[in-house]
mmCIF file of C-alpha atoms in Angstrom:
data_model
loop_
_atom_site.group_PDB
_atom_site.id
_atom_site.type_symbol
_atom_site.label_atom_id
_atom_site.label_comp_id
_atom_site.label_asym_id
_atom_site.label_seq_id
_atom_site.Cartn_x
_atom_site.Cartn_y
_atom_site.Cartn_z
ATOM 1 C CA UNK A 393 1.059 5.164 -22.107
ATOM 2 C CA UNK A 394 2.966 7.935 -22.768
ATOM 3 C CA UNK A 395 5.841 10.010 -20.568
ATOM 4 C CA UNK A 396 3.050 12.471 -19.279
ATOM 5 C CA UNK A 397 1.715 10.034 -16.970
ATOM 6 C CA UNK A 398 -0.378 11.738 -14.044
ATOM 7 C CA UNK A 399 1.024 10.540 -11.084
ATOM 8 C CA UNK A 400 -1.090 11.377 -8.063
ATOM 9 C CA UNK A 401 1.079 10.962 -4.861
ATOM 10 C CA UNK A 402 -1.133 9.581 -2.169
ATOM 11 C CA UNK A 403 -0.313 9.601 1.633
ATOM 12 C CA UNK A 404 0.990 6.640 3.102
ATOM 13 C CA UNK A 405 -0.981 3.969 3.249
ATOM 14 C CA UNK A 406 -0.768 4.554 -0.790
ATOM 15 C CA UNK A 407 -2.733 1.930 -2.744
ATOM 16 C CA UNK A 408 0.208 -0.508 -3.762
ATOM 17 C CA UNK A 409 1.786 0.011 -0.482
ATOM 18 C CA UNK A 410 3.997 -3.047 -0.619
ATOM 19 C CA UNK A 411 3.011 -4.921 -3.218
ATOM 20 C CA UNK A 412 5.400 -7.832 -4.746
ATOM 21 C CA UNK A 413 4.429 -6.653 -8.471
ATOM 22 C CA UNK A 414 5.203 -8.510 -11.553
ATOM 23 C CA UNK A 415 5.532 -6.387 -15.118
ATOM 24 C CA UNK A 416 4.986 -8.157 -17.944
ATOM 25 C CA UNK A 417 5.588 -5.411 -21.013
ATOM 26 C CA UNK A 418 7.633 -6.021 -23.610
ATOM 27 C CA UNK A 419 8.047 -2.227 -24.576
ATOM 28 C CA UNK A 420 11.076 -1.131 -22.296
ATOM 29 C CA UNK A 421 9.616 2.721 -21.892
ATOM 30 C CA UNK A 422 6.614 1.685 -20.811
ATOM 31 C CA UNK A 423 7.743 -0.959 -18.475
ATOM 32 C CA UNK A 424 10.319 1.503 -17.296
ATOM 33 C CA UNK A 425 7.027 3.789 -16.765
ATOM 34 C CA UNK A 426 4.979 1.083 -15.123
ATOM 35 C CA UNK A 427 7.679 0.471 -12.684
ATOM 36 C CA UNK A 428 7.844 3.957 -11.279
ATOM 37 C CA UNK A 429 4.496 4.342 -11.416
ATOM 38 C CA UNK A 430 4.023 1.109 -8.937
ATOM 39 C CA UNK A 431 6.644 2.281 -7.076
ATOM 40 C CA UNK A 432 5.340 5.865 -6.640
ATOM 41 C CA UNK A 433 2.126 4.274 -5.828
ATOM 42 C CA UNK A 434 4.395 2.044 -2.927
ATOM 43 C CA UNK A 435 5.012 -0.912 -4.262
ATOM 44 C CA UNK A 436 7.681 -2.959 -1.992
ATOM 45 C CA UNK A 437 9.181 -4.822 -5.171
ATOM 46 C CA UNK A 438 8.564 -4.396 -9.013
ATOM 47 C CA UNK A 439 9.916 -7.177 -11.432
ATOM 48 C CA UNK A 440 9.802 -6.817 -15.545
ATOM 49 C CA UNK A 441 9.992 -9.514 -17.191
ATOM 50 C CA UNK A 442 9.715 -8.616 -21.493
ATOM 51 C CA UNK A 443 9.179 -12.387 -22.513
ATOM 52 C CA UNK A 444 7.280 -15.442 -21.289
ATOM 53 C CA UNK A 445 10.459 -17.025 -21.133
ATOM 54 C CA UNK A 446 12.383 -14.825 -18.606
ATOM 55 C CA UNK A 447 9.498 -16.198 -15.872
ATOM 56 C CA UNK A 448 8.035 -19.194 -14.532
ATOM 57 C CA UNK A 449 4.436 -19.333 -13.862
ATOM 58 C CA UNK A 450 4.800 -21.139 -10.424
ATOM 59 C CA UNK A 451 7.099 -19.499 -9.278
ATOM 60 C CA UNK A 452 4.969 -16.407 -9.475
ATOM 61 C CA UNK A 453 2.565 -17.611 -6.478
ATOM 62 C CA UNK A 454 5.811 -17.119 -4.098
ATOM 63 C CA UNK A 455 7.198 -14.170 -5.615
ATOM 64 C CA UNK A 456 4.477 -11.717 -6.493
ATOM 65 C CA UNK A 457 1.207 -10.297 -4.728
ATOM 66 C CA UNK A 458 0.015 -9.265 -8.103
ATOM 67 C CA UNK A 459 0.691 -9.070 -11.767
ATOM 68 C CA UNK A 460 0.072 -6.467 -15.187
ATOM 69 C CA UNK A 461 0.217 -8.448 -18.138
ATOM 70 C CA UNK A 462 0.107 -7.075 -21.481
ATOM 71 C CA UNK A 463 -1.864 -9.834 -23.719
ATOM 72 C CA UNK A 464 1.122 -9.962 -26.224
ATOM 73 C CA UNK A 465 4.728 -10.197 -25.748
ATOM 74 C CA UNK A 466 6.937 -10.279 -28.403
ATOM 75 C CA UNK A 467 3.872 -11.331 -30.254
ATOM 76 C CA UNK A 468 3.268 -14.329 -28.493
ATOM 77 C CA UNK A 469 -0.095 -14.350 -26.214
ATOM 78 C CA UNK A 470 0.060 -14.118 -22.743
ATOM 79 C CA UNK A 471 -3.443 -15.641 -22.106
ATOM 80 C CA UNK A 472 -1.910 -19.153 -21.002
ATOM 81 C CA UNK A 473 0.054 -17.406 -18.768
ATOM 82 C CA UNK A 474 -2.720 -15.598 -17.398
ATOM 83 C CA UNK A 475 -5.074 -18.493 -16.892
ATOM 84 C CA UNK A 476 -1.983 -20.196 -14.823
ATOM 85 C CA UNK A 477 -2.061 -16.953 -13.075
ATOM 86 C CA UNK A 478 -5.906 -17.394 -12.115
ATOM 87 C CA UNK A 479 -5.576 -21.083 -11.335
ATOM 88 C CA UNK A 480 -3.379 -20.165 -9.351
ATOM 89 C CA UNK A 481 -4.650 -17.237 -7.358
ATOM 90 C CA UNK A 482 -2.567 -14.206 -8.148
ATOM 91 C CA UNK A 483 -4.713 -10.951 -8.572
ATOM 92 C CA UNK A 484 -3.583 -9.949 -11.865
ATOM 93 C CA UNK A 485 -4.915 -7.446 -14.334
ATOM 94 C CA UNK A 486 -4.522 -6.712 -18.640
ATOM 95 C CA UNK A 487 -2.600 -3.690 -19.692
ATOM 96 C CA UNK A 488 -3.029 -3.876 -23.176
ATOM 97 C CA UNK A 489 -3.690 -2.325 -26.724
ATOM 98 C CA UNK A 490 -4.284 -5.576 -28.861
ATOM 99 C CA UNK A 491 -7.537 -6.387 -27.178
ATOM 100 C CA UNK A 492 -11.016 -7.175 -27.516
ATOM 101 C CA UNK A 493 -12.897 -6.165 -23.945
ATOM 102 C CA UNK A 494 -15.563 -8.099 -24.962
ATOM 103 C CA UNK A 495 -13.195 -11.085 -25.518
ATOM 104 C CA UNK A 496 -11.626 -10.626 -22.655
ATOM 105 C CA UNK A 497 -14.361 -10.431 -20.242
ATOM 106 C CA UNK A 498 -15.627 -13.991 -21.863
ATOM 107 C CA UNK A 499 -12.081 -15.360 -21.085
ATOM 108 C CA UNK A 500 -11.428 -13.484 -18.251
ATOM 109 C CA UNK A 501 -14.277 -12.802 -15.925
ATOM 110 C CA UNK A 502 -13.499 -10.054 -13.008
ATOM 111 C CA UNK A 503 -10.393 -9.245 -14.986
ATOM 112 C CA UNK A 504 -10.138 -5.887 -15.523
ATOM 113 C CA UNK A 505 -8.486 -4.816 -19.026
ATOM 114 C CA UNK A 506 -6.764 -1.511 -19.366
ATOM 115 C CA UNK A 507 -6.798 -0.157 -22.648
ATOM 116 C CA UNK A 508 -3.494 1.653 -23.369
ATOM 117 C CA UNK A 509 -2.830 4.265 -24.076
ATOM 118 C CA UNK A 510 -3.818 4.440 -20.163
ATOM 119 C CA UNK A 511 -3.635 6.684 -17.502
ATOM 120 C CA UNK A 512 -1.015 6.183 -14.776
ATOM 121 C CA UNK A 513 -4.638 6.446 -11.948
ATOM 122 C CA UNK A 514 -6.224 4.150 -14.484
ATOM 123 C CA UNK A 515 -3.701 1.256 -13.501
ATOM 124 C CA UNK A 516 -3.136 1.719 -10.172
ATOM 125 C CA UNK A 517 -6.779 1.656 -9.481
ATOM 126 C CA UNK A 518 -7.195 -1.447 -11.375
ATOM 127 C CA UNK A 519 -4.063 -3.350 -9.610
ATOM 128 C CA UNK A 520 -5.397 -2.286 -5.998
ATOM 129 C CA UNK A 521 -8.668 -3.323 -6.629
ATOM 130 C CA UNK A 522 -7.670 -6.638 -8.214
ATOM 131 C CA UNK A 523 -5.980 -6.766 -4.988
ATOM 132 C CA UNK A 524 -8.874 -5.966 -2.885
ATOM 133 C CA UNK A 525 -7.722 -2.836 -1.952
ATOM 134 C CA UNK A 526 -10.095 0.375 -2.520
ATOM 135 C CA UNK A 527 -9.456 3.397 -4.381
ATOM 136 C CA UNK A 528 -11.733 5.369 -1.778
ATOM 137 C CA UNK A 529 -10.826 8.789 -0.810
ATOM 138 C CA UNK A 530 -8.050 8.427 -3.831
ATOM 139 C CA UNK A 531 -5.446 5.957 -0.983
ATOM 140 C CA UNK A 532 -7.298 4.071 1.234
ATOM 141 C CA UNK A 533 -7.108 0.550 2.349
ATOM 142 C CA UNK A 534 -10.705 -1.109 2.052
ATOM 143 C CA UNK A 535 -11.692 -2.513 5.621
#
């Protein structure tokens, strides 16, 4: 993703509107970009963490409504972490460029994969719909 992100501002109810959002990127300017991007979108809370070891997978259920995890960190995969993530209910989507969608969708049924570079529409899209929310009318809540 680059600095150029197209950032669409929506009218309240915006798609993320108060989302507990979980990061995990371990490139700082695009987790600095992801951030403001969620929050522009109206995310309530955005957390980054930039290694598997700076957050606990259970502790995500009571923290977060929703995560974007990047497959590798640091280059270690982020797939365990994303299965506890299923198991354990969190709507979560990839943000990734060292993927293979067809991998992924094998793995990771229903889990959308965002190919970076991405669009800054691209993600939010993919978050609020992993979240049940629709993209309808570019900022509407799905009934």
């Amino acid at each position: 993703m680059t600095r150029s992100v197209s950032r669409r501002h929506c009218p309240v109810p915006s798609l993320l509107d108060g989302l507990r959002i979980l990061v995990l990127e371990d490139e700082f300017l695009i987790a600095m970009d992801v951030e403001q991007l969620c929050r522009d979108y109206g995310a309530g809370n955005v957390v980054i963490a930039r290694d598997l070891a700076d957050i606990e997978p259970q502790d995500v259920v009571a923290q977060f409504d929703a995560a974007i995890v990047d497959l590798m960190l640091g280059g270690a995969s982020t797939r365990d972490f994303a299965s506890a993530l299923r198991e354990s209910g969190v709507p979560f989507i990839f943000a990734s460029g060292h993927s293979d969608p067809d991998e992924i969708k094998a793995s990771f049924p229903g889990v959308r994969l965002v190919a970076k570079p991405y669009s800054g529409d691209d993600l939010v899209e993919a978050v609020a719909a992993a979240c049940g929310r629709s993209s309808e009318s570019g900022c509407r809540y799905r009934d």
